[in-house]
Each structure stands twice: as structure tokens, then as C-alpha cells.
Short mmCIF file of C-alpha atoms in Angstrom, two decimals:
data_model
loop_
_atom_site.label_atom_id
_atom_site.label_comp_id
_atom_site.label_asym_id
_atom_site.label_seq_id
_atom_site.Cartn_x
_atom_site.Cartn_y
_atom_site.Cartn_z
CA MET A 1 -17.56 7.23 -14.78
CA SER A 2 -18.31 8.36 -18.08
CA GLN A 3 -17.02 6.58 -21.28
CA PHE A 4 -14.72 9.28 -22.05
CA ASP A 5 -13.04 9.07 -18.04
CA ARG A 6 -13.05 5.19 -18.57
CA GLN A 7 -11.24 5.39 -21.79
CA GLU A 8 -8.93 7.73 -20.33
CA TYR A 9 -8.47 5.55 -17.32
CA ILE A 10 -7.64 2.58 -19.84
CA ASN A 11 -5.14 4.23 -21.79
CA ASN A 12 -3.47 5.79 -18.63
CA ASN A 13 -2.98 2.38 -17.36
CA LEU A 14 -1.70 0.97 -20.51
CA THR A 15 0.87 3.77 -20.61
CA ASP A 16 1.95 3.54 -17.16
CA PHE A 17 1.93 -0.22 -16.66
CA GLY A 18 2.23 -1.69 -19.97
CA MET A 19 -1.47 -3.62 -19.98
CA PRO A 20 -4.99 -2.34 -20.30
CA ASN A 21 -7.18 -2.27 -17.56
CA LEU A 22 -8.86 -5.45 -17.74
CA PRO A 23 -12.51 -5.95 -16.63
CA GLN A 24 -12.35 -6.55 -12.89
CA VAL A 25 -13.05 -10.06 -12.07
CA PRO A 26 -13.62 -10.57 -8.25
CA SER A 27 -10.13 -12.59 -7.13
CA ARG A 28 -8.44 -13.29 -4.02
CA ILE A 29 -5.34 -13.90 -5.92
CA GLN A 30 -3.47 -10.93 -7.49
CA CYS A 31 -0.94 -11.54 -10.84
CA ILE A 32 1.97 -9.61 -11.29
CA SER A 33 3.83 -9.97 -14.67
CA ILE A 34 7.65 -9.32 -14.94
CA ILE A 35 8.37 -9.49 -18.61
CA GLY A 36 11.66 -8.55 -20.60
CA GLN A 37 14.24 -6.41 -19.04
CA ILE A 38 14.19 -5.25 -15.26
CA GLU A 39 14.63 -1.67 -15.72
CA GLY A 40 15.98 0.28 -12.59
CA HIS A 41 17.91 3.12 -12.22
CA MET A 42 19.09 3.69 -15.65
CA LEU A 43 16.14 3.99 -18.35
CA LEU A 44 16.48 1.77 -21.09
CA GLY A 45 15.50 2.29 -24.62
CA SER A 46 11.77 2.61 -26.10
CA GLN A 47 12.38 -0.43 -28.25
CA ASN A 48 12.97 -2.67 -25.03
CA LYS A 49 10.63 -4.35 -23.54
CA THR A 50 11.01 -3.74 -19.86
CA THR A 51 9.47 -4.08 -16.41
CA LYS A 52 9.62 -1.10 -13.98
CA TYR A 53 10.92 -2.00 -10.07
CA GLU A 54 9.08 1.25 -9.22
CA HIS A 55 5.99 -0.37 -10.77
CA ILE A 56 6.32 -3.65 -9.01
CA LEU A 57 7.27 -2.66 -5.65
CA PRO A 58 3.96 -0.76 -5.08
CA GLN A 59 1.71 -3.27 -6.31
CA LEU A 60 3.22 -5.77 -3.63
CA VAL A 61 2.54 -3.17 -0.85
CA ALA A 62 -0.93 -3.01 -2.34
CA ILE A 63 -1.53 -6.82 -2.40
CA GLU A 64 -0.30 -6.93 1.15
CA GLN A 65 -2.56 -4.25 2.44
CA ASP A 66 -5.61 -5.37 0.80
CA LYS A 67 -7.52 -7.35 3.10
CA ASP A 68 -9.50 -9.17 0.44
CA VAL A 69 -6.73 -10.31 -1.27
CA GLU A 70 -5.14 -13.75 -0.08
CA GLY A 71 -1.84 -14.12 -2.18
CA ALA A 72 -0.04 -13.37 -5.28
CA VAL A 73 1.02 -15.01 -8.41
CA VAL A 74 4.25 -13.74 -10.18
CA LEU A 75 4.90 -14.33 -13.74
CA LEU A 76 8.34 -14.24 -14.94
CA ASN A 77 9.67 -13.98 -18.41
CA THR A 78 12.82 -12.04 -17.91
CA VAL A 79 16.26 -11.78 -19.53
CA GLY A 80 17.42 -10.10 -16.16
CA GLY A 81 18.57 -6.39 -16.06
CA ASP A 82 19.50 -4.08 -12.93
CA VAL A 83 20.85 -6.26 -10.10
CA GLU A 84 19.99 -3.92 -7.31
CA SER A 85 16.27 -3.19 -8.40
CA GLY A 86 16.06 -6.76 -8.87
CA LEU A 87 17.25 -7.76 -5.57
CA ALA A 88 14.74 -4.90 -4.16
CA ILE A 89 11.93 -6.91 -5.89
CA ALA A 90 12.98 -10.27 -4.68
CA GLU A 91 13.05 -8.95 -1.22
CA GLY A 92 9.80 -7.37 -1.43
CA ILE A 93 8.18 -10.87 -2.35
CA ALA A 94 10.35 -12.63 0.13
CA GLY A 95 9.04 -10.00 2.86
CA MET A 96 5.60 -10.49 2.27
CA LYS A 97 3.44 -11.88 4.92
CA LYS A 98 0.82 -13.00 2.40
CA PRO A 99 1.89 -16.05 0.24
CA VAL A 100 3.30 -15.82 -3.25
CA VAL A 101 4.04 -18.37 -6.11
CA THR A 102 6.45 -17.41 -8.88
CA VAL A 103 6.36 -19.36 -12.25
CA VAL A 104 9.20 -18.95 -14.64
CA LEU A 105 7.64 -19.12 -18.25
CA GLY A 106 10.02 -18.70 -21.00
CA GLY A 107 13.01 -17.21 -18.94
CA GLY A 108 14.16 -16.22 -15.61
CA HIS A 109 17.55 -15.36 -16.41
CA SER A 110 20.11 -13.41 -14.34
CA ILE A 111 18.70 -11.32 -11.41
CA GLY A 112 15.54 -13.24 -12.63
CA VAL A 113 16.82 -16.13 -10.47
CA PRO A 114 16.34 -14.51 -7.19
CA ILE A 115 13.16 -13.17 -7.82
CA ALA A 116 12.11 -16.96 -8.95
CA THR A 117 13.26 -17.99 -5.54
CA ALA A 118 11.81 -15.21 -3.50
CA GLY A 119 8.09 -16.61 -3.37
CA ASN A 120 6.59 -19.20 -0.79
CA TYR A 121 6.34 -21.58 -3.87
CA SER A 122 8.61 -21.37 -7.24
CA PHE A 123 7.78 -23.20 -10.32
CA ILE A 124 9.49 -23.68 -13.73
CA ALA A 125 7.98 -24.50 -16.93
CA ALA A 126 9.11 -27.54 -18.52
CA SER A 127 10.03 -25.39 -21.49
CA ALA A 128 11.54 -22.41 -19.68
CA SER A 129 15.17 -21.82 -18.98
CA MET A 130 17.31 -20.11 -16.48
CA THR A 131 20.61 -18.74 -16.73
CA ILE A 132 23.07 -17.98 -13.91
CA HIS A 133 26.38 -16.13 -14.59
CA PRO A 134 28.43 -13.80 -12.63
CA VAL A 135 27.47 -9.97 -12.13
CA ARG A 136 28.41 -8.23 -15.29
CA LEU A 137 28.99 -4.35 -16.05
CA THR A 138 28.56 -2.08 -18.93
CA GLY A 139 30.16 0.75 -19.64
CA MET A 140 33.15 2.74 -18.78
CA VAL A 141 34.67 1.68 -15.37
CA ILE A 142 37.09 3.96 -13.61
CA GLY A 143 38.97 2.27 -10.80
CA VAL A 144 38.93 -1.27 -11.46
CA PRO A 145 40.04 -2.47 -7.76
CA ALA A 146 37.13 -0.42 -6.17
CA THR A 147 34.82 -1.44 -9.04
CA MET A 148 35.94 -4.85 -8.75
CA GLU A 149 35.23 -5.01 -4.90
CA TYR A 150 31.75 -3.36 -5.65
CA ILE A 151 30.80 -6.22 -8.13
CA GLU A 152 32.11 -9.06 -6.15
CA ARG A 153 29.88 -7.66 -3.12
CA MET A 154 26.83 -7.09 -5.40
CA GLN A 155 27.32 -10.65 -6.61
CA ASP A 156 27.77 -11.86 -2.67
CA ARG A 157 24.28 -10.34 -2.04
CA VAL A 158 22.64 -12.42 -5.08
CA VAL A 159 24.26 -15.58 -4.15
CA ASP A 160 23.32 -15.32 -0.30
CA PHE A 161 19.49 -14.39 -1.36
CA VAL A 162 19.02 -17.41 -3.75
CA VAL A 163 20.95 -19.71 -0.82
CA ARG A 164 18.61 -18.44 2.02
CA HIS A 165 15.25 -18.98 -0.30
CA SER A 166 16.15 -21.93 -2.21
CA HIS A 167 17.56 -25.75 -1.38
CA ILE A 168 21.02 -24.93 -3.08
CA SER A 169 24.18 -24.62 -1.21
CA ASP A 170 26.69 -21.30 -1.48
CA GLU A 171 29.35 -24.00 -3.07
CA LYS A 172 26.97 -25.59 -5.47
CA PHE A 173 25.40 -22.03 -6.49
CA ARG A 174 28.82 -20.63 -7.23
CA GLU A 175 29.81 -23.71 -8.97
CA LEU A 176 27.19 -23.11 -11.52
CA MET A 177 27.90 -19.41 -11.56
CA PHE A 178 30.95 -20.29 -12.64
CA THR A 179 30.96 -22.77 -14.88
CA VAL A 180 31.85 -21.86 -18.50
CA GLY A 181 30.65 -23.02 -21.97
CA GLU A 182 27.32 -24.58 -20.47
CA LEU A 183 23.88 -23.13 -19.48
CA SER A 184 23.64 -23.71 -15.85
#
């Protein structure tokens, strides 16, 4: 590969995945970073730091298919984001046959909670925090009863996932979720 081709490859990687192509060190453990807001079906502004779920899912598949890779570490510092996209990432992690460790550094807020619990082993740094809250919706709402039912079902999906992948009961998780005036 010529120097020009190599630089173009690095630039494309930086543009596509938000990180340069670091020198390849033979490793049996792959690292995935989920930083900023989880971007899903709606594009966020260029001033927002985002992780695109359509970039994470293929990385999970590649890790699963690579015979030389034995596992993955997922680093989280997220404020949350698109609920369905976050759940897709969490389900992708939870469904892997290879071991996955999730580490919350900074924050694992909102939809970051299911992602944090999706690994075989989950850790949170002593200085990190995680915020649990009811599912929220921004923008104009038409048809309040139908929208309310949709939000409740989405929230049930989040709660069910966390309960299945952690040691918390449905009741305790919902109690923390609906606690007002306190960081849960």
C-alpha cells in the first residue's frame, strides 16, 4: 500500500468511525467505544458527539466471525440517545457467543444502562454515574393515547432487558426509574 493510499485509508477511517486507524497490535481482545449520544434513526447535529448504531452492529458481527478474536471490551461514556438503537446494540452484545466486558467510564445514562448490563461482565468506574429515568419523547405529539401506549411499551422493553441481564428485580428497577429528585 502506497503512502498516499495509507493516508487515504486513515482519513476514511477517521471520517467513518471517528478514530484514526491505529497501528495494529495483534490482540485477541477487540475494543469498542460508545461515546456521546447514541445516534439512531434521526441524524444529530454535527456539534454533537455521537456513536452511530449502524457502525457498532457490524463491529459486533466482525468480532463474532473473526476466529482470532476471543472477546471484546465495550467502553461506555454516553448520555443515552435513541432507545431502539440502544436496545439493538444491547441485544447485539448480549447475543454474542464470545465473552464481552462492559466498562462505564464517565457515564452510562439512559439507554446506556441496558448496554452496560448486556455484557457477560459489567464494571463501572468509581467516578462514573448512571441515570435511570422513564422513556422520554421530544417533538410534536399527535394522538396522545397511542403515543403514551407506545412509550409504555418501549419502556417495558428497556426494563425487561435490564432485569434479564442484571441482578435487579422489575419492581426495584421501576422504583429507581420513577424516583423524583434523586440521581438513581
